[in-house]
Every structure is written in C-alpha cells, then in structure tokens.
Coordinates of C-alpha atoms and ligand atoms in Angstrom, one line a residue:
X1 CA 110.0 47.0 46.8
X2 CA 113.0 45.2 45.9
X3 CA 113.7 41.8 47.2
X4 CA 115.5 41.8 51.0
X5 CA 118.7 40.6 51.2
X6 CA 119.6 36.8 52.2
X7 CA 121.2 38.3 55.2
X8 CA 118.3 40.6 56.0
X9 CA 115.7 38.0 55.6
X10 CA 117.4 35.9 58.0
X11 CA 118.0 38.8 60.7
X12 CA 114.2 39.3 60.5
X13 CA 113.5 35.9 61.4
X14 CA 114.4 36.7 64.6
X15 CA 111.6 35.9 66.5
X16 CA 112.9 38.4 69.7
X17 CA 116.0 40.3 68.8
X18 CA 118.0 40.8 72.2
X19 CA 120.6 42.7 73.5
X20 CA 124.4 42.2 72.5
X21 CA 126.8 41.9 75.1
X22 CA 129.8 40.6 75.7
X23 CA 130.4 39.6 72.3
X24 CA 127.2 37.6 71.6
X25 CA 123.1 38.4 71.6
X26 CA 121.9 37.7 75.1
X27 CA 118.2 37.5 76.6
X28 CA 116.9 40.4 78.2
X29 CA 115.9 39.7 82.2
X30 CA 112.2 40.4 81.6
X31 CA 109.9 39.0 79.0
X32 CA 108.7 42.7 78.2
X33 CA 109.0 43.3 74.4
X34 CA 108.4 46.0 72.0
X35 CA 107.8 46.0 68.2
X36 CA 109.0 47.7 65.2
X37 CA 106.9 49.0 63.0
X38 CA 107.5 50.2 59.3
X39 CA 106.4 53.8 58.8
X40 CA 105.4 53.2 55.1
X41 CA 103.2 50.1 55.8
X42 CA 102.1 50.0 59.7
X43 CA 103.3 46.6 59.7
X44 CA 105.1 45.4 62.1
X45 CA 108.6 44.0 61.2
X46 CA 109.8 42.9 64.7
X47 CA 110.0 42.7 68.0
X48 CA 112.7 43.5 70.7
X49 CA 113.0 43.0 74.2
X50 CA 112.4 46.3 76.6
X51 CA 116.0 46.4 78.6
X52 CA 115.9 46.1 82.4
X53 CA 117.4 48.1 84.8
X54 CA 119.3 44.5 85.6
X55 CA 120.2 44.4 81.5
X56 CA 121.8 47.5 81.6
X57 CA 124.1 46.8 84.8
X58 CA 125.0 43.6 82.9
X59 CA 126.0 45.6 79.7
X60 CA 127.9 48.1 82.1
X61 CA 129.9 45.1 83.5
X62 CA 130.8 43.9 79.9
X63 CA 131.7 46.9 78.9
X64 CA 134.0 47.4 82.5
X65 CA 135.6 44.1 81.9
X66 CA 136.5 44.9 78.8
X67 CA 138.1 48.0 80.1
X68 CA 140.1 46.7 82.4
X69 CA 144.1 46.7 81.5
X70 CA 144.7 43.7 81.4
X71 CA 142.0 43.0 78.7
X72 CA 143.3 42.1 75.0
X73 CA 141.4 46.0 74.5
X74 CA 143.7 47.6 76.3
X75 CA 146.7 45.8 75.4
X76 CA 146.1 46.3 71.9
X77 CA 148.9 48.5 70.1
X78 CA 146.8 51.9 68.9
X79 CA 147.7 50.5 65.4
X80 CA 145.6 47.1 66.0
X81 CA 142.4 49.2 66.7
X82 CA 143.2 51.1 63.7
X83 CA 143.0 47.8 61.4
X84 CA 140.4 47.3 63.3
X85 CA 138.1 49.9 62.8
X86 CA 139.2 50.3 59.2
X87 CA 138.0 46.7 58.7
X88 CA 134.2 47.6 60.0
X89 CA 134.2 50.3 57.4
X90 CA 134.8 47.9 54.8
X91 CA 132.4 45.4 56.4
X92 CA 129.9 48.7 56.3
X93 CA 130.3 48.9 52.6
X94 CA 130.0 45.0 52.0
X95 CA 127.0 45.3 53.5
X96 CA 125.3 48.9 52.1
X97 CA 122.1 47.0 50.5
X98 CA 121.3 44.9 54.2
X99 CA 122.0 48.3 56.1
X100 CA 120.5 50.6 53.7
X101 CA 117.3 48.1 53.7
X102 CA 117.0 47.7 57.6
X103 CA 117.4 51.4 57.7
X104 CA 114.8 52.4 54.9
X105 CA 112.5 49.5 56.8
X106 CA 112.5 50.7 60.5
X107 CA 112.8 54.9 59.7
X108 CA 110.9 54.9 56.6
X109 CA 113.6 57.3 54.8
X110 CA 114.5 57.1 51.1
X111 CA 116.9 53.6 50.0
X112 CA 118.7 55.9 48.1
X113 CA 119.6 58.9 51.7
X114 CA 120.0 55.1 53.5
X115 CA 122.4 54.1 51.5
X116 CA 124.4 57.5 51.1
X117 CA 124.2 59.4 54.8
X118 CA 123.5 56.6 56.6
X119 CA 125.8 53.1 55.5
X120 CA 127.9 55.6 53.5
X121 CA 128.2 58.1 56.6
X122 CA 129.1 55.3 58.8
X123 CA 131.8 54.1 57.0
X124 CA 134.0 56.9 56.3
X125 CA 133.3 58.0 59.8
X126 CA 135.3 54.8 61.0
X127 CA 137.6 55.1 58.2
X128 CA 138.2 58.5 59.4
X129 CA 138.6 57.9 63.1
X130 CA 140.7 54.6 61.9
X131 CA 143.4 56.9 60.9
X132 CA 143.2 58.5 64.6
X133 CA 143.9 55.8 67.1
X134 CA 148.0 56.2 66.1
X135 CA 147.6 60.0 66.6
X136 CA 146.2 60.5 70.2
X137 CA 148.9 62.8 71.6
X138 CA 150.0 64.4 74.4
X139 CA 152.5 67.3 75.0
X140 CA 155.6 67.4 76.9
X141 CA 155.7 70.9 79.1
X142 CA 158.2 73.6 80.8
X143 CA 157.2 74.5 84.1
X144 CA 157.7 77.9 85.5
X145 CA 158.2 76.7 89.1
X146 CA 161.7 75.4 90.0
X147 CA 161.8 72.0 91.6
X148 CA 162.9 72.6 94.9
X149 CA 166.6 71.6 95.9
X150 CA 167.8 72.5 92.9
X151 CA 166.3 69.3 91.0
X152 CA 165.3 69.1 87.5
X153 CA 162.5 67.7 86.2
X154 CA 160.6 66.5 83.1
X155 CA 156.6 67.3 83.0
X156 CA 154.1 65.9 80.2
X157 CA 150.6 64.7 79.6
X158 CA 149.5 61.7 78.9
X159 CA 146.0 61.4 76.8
X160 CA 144.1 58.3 78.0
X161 CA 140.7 56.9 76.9
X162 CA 137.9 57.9 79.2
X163 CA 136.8 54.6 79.9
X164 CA 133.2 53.4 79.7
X165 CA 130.8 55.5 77.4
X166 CA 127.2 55.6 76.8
X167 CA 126.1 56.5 73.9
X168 CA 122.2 57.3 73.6
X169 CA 121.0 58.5 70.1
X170 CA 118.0 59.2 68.1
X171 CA 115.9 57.8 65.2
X172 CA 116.5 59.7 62.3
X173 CA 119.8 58.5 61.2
X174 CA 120.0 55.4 63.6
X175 CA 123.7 54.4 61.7
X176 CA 125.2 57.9 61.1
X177 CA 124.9 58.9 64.4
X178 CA 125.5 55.6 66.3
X179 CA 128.9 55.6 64.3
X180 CA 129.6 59.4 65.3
X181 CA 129.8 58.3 68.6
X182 CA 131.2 54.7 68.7
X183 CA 134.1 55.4 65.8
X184 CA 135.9 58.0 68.2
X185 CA 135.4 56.3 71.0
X186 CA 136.6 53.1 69.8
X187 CA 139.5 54.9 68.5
X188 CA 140.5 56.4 71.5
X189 CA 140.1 53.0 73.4
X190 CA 137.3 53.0 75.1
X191 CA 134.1 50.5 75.5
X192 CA 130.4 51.4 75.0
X193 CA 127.1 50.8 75.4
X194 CA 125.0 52.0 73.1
X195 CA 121.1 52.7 73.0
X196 CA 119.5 53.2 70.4
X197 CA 115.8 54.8 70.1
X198 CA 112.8 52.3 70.5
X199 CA 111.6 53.3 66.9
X200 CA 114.9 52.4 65.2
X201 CA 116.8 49.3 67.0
X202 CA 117.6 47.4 64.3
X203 CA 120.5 48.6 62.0
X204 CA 123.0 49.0 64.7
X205 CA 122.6 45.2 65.6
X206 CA 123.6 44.4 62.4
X207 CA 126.5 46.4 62.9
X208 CA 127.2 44.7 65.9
X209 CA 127.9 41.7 64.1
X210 CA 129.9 43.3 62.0
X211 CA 132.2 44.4 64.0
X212 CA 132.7 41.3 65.8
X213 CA 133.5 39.7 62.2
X214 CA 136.0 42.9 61.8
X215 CA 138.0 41.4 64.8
X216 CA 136.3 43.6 67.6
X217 CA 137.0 41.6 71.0
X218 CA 134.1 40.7 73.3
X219 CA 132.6 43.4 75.6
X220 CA 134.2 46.6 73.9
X221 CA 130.8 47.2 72.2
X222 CA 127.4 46.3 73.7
X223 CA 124.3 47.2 72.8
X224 CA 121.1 47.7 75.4
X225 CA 117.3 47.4 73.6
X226 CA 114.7 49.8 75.0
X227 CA 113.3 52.8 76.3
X228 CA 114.0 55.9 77.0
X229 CA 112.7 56.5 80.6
X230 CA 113.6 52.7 81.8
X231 CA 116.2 52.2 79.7
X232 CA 118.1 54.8 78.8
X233 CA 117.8 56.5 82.0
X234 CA 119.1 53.5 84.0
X235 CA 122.3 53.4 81.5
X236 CA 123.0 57.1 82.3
X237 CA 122.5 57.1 85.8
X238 CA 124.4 53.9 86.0
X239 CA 128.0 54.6 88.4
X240 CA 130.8 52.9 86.3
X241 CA 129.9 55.2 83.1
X242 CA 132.6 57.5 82.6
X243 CA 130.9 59.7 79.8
X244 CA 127.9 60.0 78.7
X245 CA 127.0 61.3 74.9
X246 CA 123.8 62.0 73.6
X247 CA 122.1 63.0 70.4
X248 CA 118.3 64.0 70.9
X249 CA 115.9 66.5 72.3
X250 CA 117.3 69.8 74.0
X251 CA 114.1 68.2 76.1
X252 CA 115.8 64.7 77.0
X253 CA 119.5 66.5 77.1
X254 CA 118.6 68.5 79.8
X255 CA 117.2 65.9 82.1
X256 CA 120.1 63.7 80.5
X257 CA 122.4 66.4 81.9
X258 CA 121.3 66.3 85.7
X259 CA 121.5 62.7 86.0
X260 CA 125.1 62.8 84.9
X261 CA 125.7 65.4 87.0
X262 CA 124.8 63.0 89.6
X263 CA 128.0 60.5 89.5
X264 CA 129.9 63.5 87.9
X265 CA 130.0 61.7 85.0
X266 CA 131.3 63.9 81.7
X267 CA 128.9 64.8 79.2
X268 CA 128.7 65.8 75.6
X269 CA 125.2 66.9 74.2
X270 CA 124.6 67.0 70.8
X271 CA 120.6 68.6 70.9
X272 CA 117.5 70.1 68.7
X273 CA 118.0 73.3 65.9
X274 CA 115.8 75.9 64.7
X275 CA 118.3 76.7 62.2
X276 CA 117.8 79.7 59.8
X277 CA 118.6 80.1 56.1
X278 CA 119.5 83.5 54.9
X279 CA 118.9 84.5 51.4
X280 CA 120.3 88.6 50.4
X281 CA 118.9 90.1 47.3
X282 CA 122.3 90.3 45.5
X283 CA 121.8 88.7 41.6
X284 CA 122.5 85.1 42.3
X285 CA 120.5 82.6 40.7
X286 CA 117.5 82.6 43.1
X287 CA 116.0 79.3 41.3
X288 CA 119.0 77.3 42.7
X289 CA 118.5 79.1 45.8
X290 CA 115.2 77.8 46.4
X291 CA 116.1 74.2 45.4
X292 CA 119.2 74.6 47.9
X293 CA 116.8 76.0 50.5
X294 CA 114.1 73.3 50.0
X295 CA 116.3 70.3 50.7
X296 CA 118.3 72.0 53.3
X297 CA 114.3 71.2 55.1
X298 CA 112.8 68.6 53.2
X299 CA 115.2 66.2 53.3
X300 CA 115.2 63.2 55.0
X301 CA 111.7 64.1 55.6
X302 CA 112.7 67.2 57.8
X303 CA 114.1 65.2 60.3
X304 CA 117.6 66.3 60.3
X305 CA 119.0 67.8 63.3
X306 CA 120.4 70.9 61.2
X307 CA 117.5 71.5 58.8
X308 CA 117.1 75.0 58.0
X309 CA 113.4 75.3 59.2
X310 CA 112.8 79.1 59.3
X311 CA 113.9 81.1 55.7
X312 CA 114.3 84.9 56.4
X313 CA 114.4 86.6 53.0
X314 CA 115.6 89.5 51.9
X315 CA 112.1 91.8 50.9
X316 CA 113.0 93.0 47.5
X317 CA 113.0 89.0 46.5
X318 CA 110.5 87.7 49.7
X319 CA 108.0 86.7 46.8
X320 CA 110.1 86.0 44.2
X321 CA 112.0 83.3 46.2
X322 CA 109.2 81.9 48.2
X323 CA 107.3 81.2 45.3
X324 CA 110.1 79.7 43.6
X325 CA 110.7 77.7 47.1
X326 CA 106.6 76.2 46.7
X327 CA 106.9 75.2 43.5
X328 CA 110.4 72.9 44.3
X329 CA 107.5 71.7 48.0
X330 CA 105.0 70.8 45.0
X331 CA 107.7 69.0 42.8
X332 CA 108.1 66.3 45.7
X333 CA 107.0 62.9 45.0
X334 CA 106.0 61.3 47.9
X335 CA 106.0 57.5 48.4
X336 CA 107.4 54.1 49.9
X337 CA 111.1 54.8 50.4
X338 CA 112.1 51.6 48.7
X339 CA 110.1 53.4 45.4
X340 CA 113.0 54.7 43.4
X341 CA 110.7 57.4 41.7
X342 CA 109.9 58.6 45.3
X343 CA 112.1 62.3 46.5
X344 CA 110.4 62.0 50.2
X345 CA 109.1 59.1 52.5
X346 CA 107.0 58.9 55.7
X347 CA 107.6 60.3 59.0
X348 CA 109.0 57.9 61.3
X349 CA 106.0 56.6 63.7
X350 CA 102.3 58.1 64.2
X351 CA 102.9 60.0 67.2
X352 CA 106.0 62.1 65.6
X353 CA 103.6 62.8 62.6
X354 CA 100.8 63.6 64.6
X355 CA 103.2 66.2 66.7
X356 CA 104.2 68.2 63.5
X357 CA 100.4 68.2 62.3
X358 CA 99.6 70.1 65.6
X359 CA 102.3 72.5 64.8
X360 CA 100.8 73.1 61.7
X361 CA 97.6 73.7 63.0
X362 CA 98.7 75.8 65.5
X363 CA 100.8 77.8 63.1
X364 CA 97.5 78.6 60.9
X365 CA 95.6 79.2 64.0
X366 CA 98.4 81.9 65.6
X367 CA 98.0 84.0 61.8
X368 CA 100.9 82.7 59.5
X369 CA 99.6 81.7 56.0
X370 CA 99.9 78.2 54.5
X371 CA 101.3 78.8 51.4
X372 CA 102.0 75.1 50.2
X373 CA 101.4 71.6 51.7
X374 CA 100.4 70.9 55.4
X375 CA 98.4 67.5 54.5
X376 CA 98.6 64.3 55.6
X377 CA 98.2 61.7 52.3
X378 CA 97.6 58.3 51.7
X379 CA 95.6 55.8 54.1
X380 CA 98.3 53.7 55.3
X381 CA 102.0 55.0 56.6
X382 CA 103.1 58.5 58.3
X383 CA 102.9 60.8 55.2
X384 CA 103.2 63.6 55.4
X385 CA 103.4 66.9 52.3
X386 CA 106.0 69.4 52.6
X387 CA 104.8 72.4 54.0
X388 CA 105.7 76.2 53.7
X389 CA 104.2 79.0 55.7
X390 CA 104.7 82.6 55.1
X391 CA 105.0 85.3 58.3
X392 CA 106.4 88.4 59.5
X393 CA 106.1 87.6 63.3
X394 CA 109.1 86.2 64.8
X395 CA 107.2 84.9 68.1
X396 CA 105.1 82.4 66.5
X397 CA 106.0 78.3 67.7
X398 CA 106.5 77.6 64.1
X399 CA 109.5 80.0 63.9
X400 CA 110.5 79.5 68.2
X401 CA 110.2 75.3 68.4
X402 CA 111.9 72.6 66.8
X403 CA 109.2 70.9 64.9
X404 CA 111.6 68.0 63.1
X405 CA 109.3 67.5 60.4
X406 CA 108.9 68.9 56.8
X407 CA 107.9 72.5 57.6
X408 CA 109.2 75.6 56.4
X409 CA 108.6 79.1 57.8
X410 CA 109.5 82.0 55.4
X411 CA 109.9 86.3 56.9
X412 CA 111.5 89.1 55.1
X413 CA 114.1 91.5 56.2
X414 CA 115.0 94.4 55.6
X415 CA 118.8 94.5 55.9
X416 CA 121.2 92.7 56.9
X417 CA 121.4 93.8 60.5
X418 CA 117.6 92.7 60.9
X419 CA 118.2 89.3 59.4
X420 CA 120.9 88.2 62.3
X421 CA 119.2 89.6 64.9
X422 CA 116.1 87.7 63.6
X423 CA 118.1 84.5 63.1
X424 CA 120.0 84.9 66.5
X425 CA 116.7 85.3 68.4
X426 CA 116.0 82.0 69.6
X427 CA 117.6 79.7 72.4
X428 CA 118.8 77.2 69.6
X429 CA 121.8 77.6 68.0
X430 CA 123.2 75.0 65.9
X431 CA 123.3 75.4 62.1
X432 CA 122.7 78.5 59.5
X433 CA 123.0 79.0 55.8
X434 CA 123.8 82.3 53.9
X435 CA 122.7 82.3 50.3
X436 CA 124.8 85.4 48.6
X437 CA 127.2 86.3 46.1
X438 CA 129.1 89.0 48.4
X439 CA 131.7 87.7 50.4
X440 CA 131.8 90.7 53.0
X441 CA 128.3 90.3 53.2
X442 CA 128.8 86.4 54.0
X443 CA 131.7 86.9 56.2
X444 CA 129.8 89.7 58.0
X445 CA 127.0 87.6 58.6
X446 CA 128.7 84.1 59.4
X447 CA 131.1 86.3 62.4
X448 CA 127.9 87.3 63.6
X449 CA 125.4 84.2 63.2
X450 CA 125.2 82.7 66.6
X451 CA 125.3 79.0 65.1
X452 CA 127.9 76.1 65.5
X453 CA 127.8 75.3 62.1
X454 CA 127.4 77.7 59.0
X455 CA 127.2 77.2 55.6
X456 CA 127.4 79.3 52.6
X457 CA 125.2 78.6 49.4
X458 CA 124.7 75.1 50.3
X459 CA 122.6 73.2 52.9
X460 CA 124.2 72.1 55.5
X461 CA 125.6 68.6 55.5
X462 CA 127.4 66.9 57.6
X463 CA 130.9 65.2 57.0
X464 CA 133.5 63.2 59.5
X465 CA 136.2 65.8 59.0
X466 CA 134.1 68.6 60.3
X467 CA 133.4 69.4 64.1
X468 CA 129.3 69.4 64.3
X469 CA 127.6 70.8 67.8
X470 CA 126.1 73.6 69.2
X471 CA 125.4 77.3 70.5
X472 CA 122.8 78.1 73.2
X473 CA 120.5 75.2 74.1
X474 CA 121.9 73.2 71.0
X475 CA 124.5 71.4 73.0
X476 CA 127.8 71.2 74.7
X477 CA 130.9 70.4 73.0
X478 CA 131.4 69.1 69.8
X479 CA 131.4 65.8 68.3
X480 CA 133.4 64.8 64.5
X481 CA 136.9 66.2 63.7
X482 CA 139.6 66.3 65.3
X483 CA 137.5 67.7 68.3
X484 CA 135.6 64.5 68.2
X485 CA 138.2 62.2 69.6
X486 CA 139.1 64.0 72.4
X487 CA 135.7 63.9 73.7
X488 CA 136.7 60.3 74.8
X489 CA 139.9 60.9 76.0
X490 CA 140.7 62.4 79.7
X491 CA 144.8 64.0 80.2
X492 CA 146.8 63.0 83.0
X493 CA 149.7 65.6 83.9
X494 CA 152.6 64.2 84.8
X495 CA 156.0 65.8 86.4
X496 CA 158.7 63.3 86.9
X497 CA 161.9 65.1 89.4
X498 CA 165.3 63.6 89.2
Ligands
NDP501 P1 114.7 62.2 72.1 O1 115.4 63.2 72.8 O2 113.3 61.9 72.4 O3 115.4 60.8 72.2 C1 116.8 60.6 71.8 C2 117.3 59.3 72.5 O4 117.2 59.5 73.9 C3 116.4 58.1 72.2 O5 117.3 57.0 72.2 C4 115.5 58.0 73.4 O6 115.0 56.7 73.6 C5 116.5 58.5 74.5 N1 115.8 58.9 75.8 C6 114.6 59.5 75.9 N2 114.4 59.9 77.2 C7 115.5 59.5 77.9 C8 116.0 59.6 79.3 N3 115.2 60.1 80.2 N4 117.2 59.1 79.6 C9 118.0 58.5 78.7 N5 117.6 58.4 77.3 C10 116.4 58.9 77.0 O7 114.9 62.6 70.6 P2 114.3 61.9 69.3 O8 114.7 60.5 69.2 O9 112.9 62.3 69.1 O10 115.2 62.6 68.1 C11 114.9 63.8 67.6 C12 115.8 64.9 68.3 O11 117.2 64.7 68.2 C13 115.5 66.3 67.7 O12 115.3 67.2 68.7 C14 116.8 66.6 67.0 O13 117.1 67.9 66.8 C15 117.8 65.9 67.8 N6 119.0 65.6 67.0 C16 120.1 66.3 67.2 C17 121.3 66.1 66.4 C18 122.5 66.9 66.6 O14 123.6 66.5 66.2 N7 122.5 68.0 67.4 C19 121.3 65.1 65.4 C20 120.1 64.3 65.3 C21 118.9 64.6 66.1 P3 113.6 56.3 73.0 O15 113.5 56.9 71.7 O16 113.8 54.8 72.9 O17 112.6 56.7 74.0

C-alpha cells in the first residue's frame, strides 16, 4: 500500500466526520454514528454521524437560503458559475492521489479505475457542464392565436433552474456519480443536498472542501451523512425539494418515486441493468471479443450499473467464445486495490458479497453450470472470483435479476431474431453491446435492442458528453449530455401584449 497523502492522513483523523452545510462541517443532532469499513482489510477507517430527520431539514434550509434571489448564487452572471465549476475540475485533478485513495479505501475498487472513472470522471464532468452554464437557452415563439383587439405580442421561454435538488446515489462510483448529478445542477443554478450511501461517505466530503476552495458560496452544496430509510427518505420526502435524482436499485427508485410523488416533486431515476452482450458468428477476432466481453462484467468488480451480465452467443461460436471468455475470468489477479499487480479488488461490504454468493448458489441449484469461478478467497476482505455460468434457459434469476457482482451468464442463439427477443426479455433495459463485423447486422440489432445505451464492439463506458439512462424499469429520463442539464431546469412561457 503506498503511503496516504498528507491531506488524506489528516481527513482521517477526524474523529466524527459531520455533515457539510452551509459552507462549513456541522454536528449532526444525535450522537448516532456509523463506521466505515475497508473492504480489503475489515478495518475500520472512520466513523460518521447517522443524519437526523432534524439534520436534513437544516440542510434543506441551507440549501433554500442559498436559493433565494437575492443570494450571491443567484445573482451570479452564468459565466461566474462557469469559472466556478471549471475551477473544482482543476481542484479534482490537484487532488487525484487524495480522491483516488479515499475512494480505493472506502469501496475497495482498483487505485488505478479510482483514479481514471472516478477523480478522472468527475472532473471532465464539471469541466463539461462548466462550459454549459452560458448556454442554458430558451426560445422566442409565434403564436397562432391573435391577441385580441388587434394587439401584437411577443411570446418566449425562459429556462430557469429548478431550485433545490436532492441528489441520492450509490456506492460503486461514490465521485462519478455524485458529480453526474451536482455538475448539471450547479450549472444550471441550482443548490443540493447530496447523500451519499452509508458504505461510501467519504470522497464527496473531500470534494466538498474543494469546492468551497474553488469559490463555491455557502449553502449551494450540502452534504447529509446517513442512511437510507432515515436519512435518505427524510431528504426526499422533505417539502422545499424541488427535484429529486437518484442513482440506485430499481428496488429503492420505486419507493423513491412514490414519496416524490407525494409533494409532486420532479423526479429523475437512474436504476439497476441486466444488460446483454451480443456476440454473431461473423469472422471477427473472437479472442478480443472475449477480453471486451469479460471487462464489460468484471470490471470494477461487477458493480457497474451497465455491466453486461448475461452474454447470448451466437451457437456456431457458443464454445469457442465461452471458453475463450474463462480463460480472460482465470487470468484475473485478485488483490488489495492499492496492489498495482492486482486487475480486480473486493466487493464493497459483507452483506453485498454475501448477496451475490446466494445468487451463485441459487444459479447452480436452478441447473445452469459453473463453468469458471464462483468462490470466495482469502480470510480477510470481500473477495470474491469472477464467475461464468453457462445456460440455455432464459428464466433462471441469474439471467432475470440484477446481481451487481462479478457474474456472467452465457446462452446461444440461433439467429439473430432469437438473440433480441432473448435480450429484450427482461423488465431492465439500460445498456447492450453487439460484437460483429456487419454493420446491417449491428444496425438491425441496435434499432431493435430495447436498451438506453448501446454499444458496438466495445463495453460500455460511460462519458459526460453522452446521455446515460434507461428503458423499462431502468429509469426515467436521462442524466449527462446536453439532456443532463435540463433535468435541472423548469421553462416558464411567457407572452408579453403591447
Ligand atoms: P440502493 O438502491 O440500495 O441505494 C442507493 C442510494 O439510495 C444509497 O445512497 C442508499 O442509502 C439510498 N437509499 C436507500 N433506501 C432509500 C430510501 N428509502 N429513501 C432514500 N434513499 C434511500 O443501491 P446501491 O447503493 O446498492 O447501488 C447499487 C444499485 O445502483 C444497483 O442496482 C445499480 O444498478 C444501481 N446503479 C445504477 C446506475 C445507473 O446509472 N442507472 C449507476 C450506478 C448504480 P444507503 O446506502 O446509505 O442505505
């Protein structure tokens, strides 16, 4: 393990980290804490204070406040919140090795993804909405009513941000997808409150005191420590949140959803995959398939939101590619993920490990056949091997349920008409890949695929630029792109007669 930064040694010291509100870290209302615990060692590495229902009303009211229009937030030219924003990037990137560190030491993940997807990720995502805060149009219009008494008139919208936004998200890129969120937001002018997940609370308080060195006033960002069924819940149920966005379970979106739904409060949902990855028997380099294939799943120990989970393959190749998809399982070295040498770390906490061990068991138990990994290994931290099951049943839980963990399900096909309707039967829809050499054949399939993301001959990865979300029960609306910002931005129509 290489040494911790001086900043990073410091920010452990922490005896209690707290909530950030209002510019500054402030006690939580209770004396309820909650550790931290490092997936490769067990150890715990802190402890943070379990938000109140009283916490999160406070980090509402900074968040209001700083929302009102009279507040230096408001007031600020669209150009200022550009520099702004554009400044935290840099900050971001001052700061990879502290980020990259805290991440690797509360999700377990490789320094290496840490650094790239997550620090990386989060700073071109604020570069990227940086550049959007001058650009938030809206359009001037020609009615088709006449005004009456022979007036004439002048009609346009206005785009305006939303106002307050919570922003709830999940463990396994805890900087990434925090900044997915915040960036747009920001840049469209709003305030948040962000929570993270108990497992991963750390990295995003760093980034908290980031951006008040970038020049961020007090009370546009806040930050509330916690739960999900305390915490979490109060902060979307809570009356002066004008939008709620999420990242997590198709599980927690739905009962997310109703309590939204409640105050009437707008919602995007950004929720589990089963994604398939196609592979067609046309002569393309099936090696590189494989390795394509095995870290569209593997990586980031499986817990990616758009993994491709379940590999239908075309049956003149089914063997072919599957073994050639084991033996890039078998090459994985496992380990710490501050161990340079290691290609896959631990699964994020005990509990989430012990979840996809049942679904490996229960996989072997319905009839599929292991062909490669499904062992836990080593005494101490959540490892886990990468696993590949063969099967020809399309009803099994390993193929129908989101397992977010290093498991692979391969079934042949027969054409390509049988290999959409076995990718488009299940109620996720989020991401696919088509591996093929044919572009009618890709085009065919990526018109039909019901998926909100598709990729060809590549995992899927995610980038700023690109709109991300979901079909089915994978979400509603989209969050990156262009898309992205107006997810924080409401229109007001307005018709002036003279
Ligand atoms: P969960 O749905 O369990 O939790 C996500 C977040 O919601 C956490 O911060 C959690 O808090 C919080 N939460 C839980 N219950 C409530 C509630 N009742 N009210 C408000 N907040 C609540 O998901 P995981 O953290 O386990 O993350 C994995 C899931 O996220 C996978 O299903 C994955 O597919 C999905 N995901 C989707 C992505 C996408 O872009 N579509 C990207 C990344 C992940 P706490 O953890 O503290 O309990």
């Amino acid at each position: 393990m290489p040494e911790l930064t001086p900043l990073l040694q410091d920010f452990l010291k922490t005896p209690v980290h707290s909530h950030f509100m209002d510019g500054d870290f402030v006690s939580s209302n209770s004396d309820e804490t909650f550790p931290v615990i490092n997936p490769a060692t067990e150890e715990i590495i802190a402890q943070v204070s379990l938000g109140s229902m009283e916490d999160v009303d406070k980090a509402v009211v900074s968040a209001k406040k700083a929302f009102q229009h009279d507040s230096p937030w408001r007031k600020m030219l669209p150009d200022d919140r550009g520099k702004i924003l554009y400044k935290l990037a840099e900050k971001i990137e001052e700061n990879k090795e502290s980020l990259a560190q805290l991440v690797t030491l509360e999700n377990g993940k490789l320094l290496r993804d840490a650094k790239s997807s997550d620090v990386g990720g989060a700073a071109k995502t604020f570069r990227y909405y940086a550049g959007w805060c001058t650009k938030i149009e809206g359009e001037t219009i020609d009615l088709s009513q006449p005004q009456k008494g022979g007036k004439q008139n002048f009609a346009f919208t206005r785009r305006e941000p939303i106002g307050v936004v919570a922003a709830i998200v999940p463990w396994n890129f805890p900087l990434s997808v925090a900044s997915w969120k915040l960036a747009p937001a920001l840049a469209a002018g709003c305030t948040v409150v962000l929570k993270p997940s108990e497992e991963t609370p750390l990295s995003v308080l760093l980034l908290a005191q980031l951006a008040m060195e970038a020049g961020m006033p007090s009370g546009v960002f806040n930050i509330v420590l916690g739960d999900g069924k305390t915490t979490g819940a109060a902060l979307t149920a809570h009356p002066h949140i004008s939008k709620v966005t999420f990242t997590g379970s198709t599980h927690t979106g739905k009962i997310i959803g109703k309590s939204a739904m409640d105050n009437v409060t707008g919602i995007s949902l950004e929720l589990g995959g089963k994604s398939p990855a196609i592979v067609y028997d046309d002569p393309i380099d099936f090696s590189a398939v494989a390795k394509g294939v095995a870290a569209g799943i593997f990586r980031n120990q499986g817990q990616v939101c758009v993994a491709g989970s379940r590999v239908y393959i075309h049956k003149k190749v089914f063997d072919k590619v599957l073994a050639d998809i084991c033996h890039e399982a078998e090459k994985i070295k496992i380990g710490n993920g501050f161990d340079e040498t290691a290609d896959m770390g631990p699964l994020v906490s005990a509990s989430h490990r012990d979840k996809v061990c049942h679904y490996i068991d229960q996989g072997i138990s319905d009839g599929a056949s292991l062909v490669s990994g499904g062992r836990k290994i080593y005494d101490k931290g959540y490892y886990l091997q990468p696993t590949v099951f063969s099967a020809t049943d399309n009803e099994l839980a390993i193929i129908r349920e989101e397992i977010f963990g290093p498991v692979l399900v391969a079934v042949p096909f027969d054409d390509l008409k049988h290999a959409i309707q076995k990718a488009n039967d299940s109620k996720l829809g989020l991401a696919a890949t088509v591996w093929t050499k044919d572009i009618s054949k890709a085009i065919k399939t990526i018109n039909r695929l019901e998926a909100g993301v598709v990729y060809v001959n590549s995992p899927v990865r995610s980038d700023p630029n690109l709109p991300l979300g979901g079909y089915k029960q994978s979400g509603i609306g989209r969050e990156l792109g262009k898309t992205g910002i107006y997810n924080y931005t409401t229109l007001k129509s307005v018709n002036i007669v003279y």
